Short mmCIF file of C-alpha atoms in Angstrom, two decimals:
data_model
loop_
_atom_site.label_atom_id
_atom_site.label_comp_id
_atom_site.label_asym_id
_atom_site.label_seq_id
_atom_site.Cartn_x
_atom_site.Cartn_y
_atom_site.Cartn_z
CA UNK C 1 137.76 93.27 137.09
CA UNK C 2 139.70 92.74 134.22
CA UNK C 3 139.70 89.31 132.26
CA UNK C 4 142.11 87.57 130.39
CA UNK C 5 142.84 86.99 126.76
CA UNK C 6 141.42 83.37 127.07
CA UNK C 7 138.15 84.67 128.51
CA UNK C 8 137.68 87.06 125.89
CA UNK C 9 138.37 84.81 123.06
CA UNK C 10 135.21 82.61 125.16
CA UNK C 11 133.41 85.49 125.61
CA UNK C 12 133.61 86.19 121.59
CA UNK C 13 133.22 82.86 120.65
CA UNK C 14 129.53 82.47 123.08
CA UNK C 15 128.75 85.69 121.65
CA UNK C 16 129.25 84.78 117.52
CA UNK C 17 127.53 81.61 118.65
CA UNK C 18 124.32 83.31 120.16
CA UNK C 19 125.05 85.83 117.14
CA UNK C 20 124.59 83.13 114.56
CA UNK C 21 121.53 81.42 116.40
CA UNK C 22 119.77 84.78 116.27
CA UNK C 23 120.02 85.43 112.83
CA UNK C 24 119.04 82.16 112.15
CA UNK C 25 115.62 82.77 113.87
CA UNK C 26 116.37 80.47 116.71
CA UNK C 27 114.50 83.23 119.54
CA UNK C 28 114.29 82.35 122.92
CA UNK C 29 110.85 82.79 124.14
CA UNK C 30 110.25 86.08 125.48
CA UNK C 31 113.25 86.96 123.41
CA UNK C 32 114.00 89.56 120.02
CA UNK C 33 116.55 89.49 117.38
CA UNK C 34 118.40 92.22 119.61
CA UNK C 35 121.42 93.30 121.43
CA UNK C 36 119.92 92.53 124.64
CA UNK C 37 118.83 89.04 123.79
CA UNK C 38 122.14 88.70 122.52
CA UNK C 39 123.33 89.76 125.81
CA UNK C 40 121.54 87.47 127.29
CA UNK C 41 121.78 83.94 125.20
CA UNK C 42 125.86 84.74 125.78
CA UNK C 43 125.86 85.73 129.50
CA UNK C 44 128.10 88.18 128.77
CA UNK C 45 127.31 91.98 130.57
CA UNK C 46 124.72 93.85 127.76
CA UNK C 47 127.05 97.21 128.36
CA UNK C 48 129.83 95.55 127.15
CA UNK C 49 128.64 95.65 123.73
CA UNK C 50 128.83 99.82 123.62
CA UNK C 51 130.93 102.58 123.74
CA UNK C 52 134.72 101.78 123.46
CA UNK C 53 133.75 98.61 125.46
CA UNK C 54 134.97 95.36 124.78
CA UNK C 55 132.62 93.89 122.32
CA UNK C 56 131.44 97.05 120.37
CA UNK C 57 132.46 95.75 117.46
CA UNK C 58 130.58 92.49 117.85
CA UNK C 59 127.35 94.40 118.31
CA UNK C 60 128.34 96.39 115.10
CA UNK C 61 128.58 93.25 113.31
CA UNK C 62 125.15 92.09 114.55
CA UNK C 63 123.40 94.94 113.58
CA UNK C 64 125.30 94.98 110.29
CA UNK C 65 124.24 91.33 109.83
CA UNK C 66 120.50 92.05 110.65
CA UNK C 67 120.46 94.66 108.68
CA UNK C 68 121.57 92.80 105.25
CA UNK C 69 118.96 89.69 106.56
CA UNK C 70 116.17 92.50 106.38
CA UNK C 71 117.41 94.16 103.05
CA UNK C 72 117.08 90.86 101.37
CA UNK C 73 113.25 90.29 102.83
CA UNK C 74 114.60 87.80 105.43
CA UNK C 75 112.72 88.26 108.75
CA UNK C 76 114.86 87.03 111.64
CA UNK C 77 112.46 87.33 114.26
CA UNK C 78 109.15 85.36 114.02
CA UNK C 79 107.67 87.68 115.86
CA UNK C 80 108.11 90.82 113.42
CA UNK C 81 107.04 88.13 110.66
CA UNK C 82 103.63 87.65 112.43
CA UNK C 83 103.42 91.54 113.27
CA UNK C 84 103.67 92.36 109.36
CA UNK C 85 101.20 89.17 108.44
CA UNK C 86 98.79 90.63 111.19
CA UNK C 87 98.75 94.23 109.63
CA UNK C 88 98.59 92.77 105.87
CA UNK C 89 95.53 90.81 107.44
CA UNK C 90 94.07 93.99 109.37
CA UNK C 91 94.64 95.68 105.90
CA UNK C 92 92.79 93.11 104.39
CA UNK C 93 89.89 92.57 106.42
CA UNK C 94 89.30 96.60 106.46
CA UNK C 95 88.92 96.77 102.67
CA UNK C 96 86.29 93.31 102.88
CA UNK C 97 84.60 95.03 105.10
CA UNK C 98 84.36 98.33 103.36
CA UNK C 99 83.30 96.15 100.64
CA UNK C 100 80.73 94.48 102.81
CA UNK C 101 79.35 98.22 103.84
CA UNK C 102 78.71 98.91 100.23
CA UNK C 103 76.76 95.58 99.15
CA UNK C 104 74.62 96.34 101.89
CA UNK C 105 73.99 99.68 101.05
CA UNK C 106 73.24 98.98 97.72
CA UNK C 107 71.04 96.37 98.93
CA UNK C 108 69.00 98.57 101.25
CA UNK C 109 68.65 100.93 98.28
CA UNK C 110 67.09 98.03 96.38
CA UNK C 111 64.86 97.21 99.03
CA UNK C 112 63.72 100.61 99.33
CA UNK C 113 62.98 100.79 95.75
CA UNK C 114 61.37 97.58 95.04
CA UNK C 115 59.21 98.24 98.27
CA UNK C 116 58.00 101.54 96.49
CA UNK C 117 57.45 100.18 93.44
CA UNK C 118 55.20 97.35 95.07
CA UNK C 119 53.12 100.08 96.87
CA UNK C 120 53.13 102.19 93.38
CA UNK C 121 51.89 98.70 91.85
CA UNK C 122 49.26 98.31 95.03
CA UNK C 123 47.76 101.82 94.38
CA UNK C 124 47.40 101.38 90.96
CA UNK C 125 45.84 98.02 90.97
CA UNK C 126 43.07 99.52 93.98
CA UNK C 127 42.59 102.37 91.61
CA UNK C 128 41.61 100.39 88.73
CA UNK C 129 39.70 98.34 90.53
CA UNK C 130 37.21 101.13 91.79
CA UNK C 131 37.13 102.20 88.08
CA UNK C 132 36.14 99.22 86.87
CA UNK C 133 33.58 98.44 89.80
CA UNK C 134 32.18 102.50 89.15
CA UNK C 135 31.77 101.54 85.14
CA UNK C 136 28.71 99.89 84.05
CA UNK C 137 29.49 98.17 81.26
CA UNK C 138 32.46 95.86 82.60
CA UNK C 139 31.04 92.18 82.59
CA UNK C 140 32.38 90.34 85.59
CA UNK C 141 33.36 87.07 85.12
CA UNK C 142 31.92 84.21 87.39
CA UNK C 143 34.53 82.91 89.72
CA UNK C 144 36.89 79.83 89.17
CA UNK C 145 35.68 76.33 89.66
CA UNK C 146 37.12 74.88 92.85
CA UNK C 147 35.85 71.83 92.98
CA UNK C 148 38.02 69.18 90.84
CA UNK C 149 36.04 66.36 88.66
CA UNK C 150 37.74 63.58 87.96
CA UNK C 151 41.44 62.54 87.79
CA UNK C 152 44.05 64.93 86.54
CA UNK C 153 46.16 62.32 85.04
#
């Protein structure tokens, strides 16, 4: 069915309208910064926008427009805004958490050493006490007081 001049000049006009909404970031939900949302948001038939159809060179200037928006760091669609801040967060939380891995590790290798050290410390201390308890001549001391006289003030 063919249409008239009037109804294309509508047709053009609903489409530069959903065009401009678009680009602004005004996405219906469910919706993308894309041919067929534009299709949609102008009720106009999405085939109509390629080939030697009507409106190919409306969907030439969307793209063209998108494309500049995205050269200059403008994200149209909220949804490939929060895609990118996702990844940059994903990105994030990977190197935190390879950060994380090696704390730990170094931690456990403290542990381990400090751990060895105290049973190194242990041995020692056993050792010299069965020296001293095998040598005759070591005086022992008599053992602290525990009984308190008086006030400590």
């Amino acid at each position: 069915m063919r249409i008239t001049a009037a109804q294309r000049a509508e047709n053009e006009n609903r489409i530069r309208t959903a065009m401009d909404r678009l680009l602004r970031g005004e996405i219906p939900p469910g919706g993308r910064c894309d041919i067929k949302t534009l299709a949609i948001e102008a009720s106009v038939d999405r085939t109509a926008f390629y080939g030697t159809r009507p409106y190919s060179h409306l969907r030439e200037e969307f793209e063209r427009r998108l494309r500049t928006l995205q050269q200059a760091g403008e994200v149209t669609d909220p949804r490939e805004a929060q895609i990118a801040r996702l990844k940059a967060e994903v990105t994030a939380l990977k190197e935190r958490l390879a950060r994380s891995a090696d704390t730990i590790d170094e931690f456990t290798d403290f542990r381990a050493q400090a751990l060895a050290r105290l049973a190194a410390q242990h041995d020692e201390i056993i050792r010299l006490r069965g020296t001293a308890a095998a040598a005759s001549r070591v005086t022992r001391l008599p053992p602290a007081r525990t009984t308190t006289i008086g006030s400590c003030s």
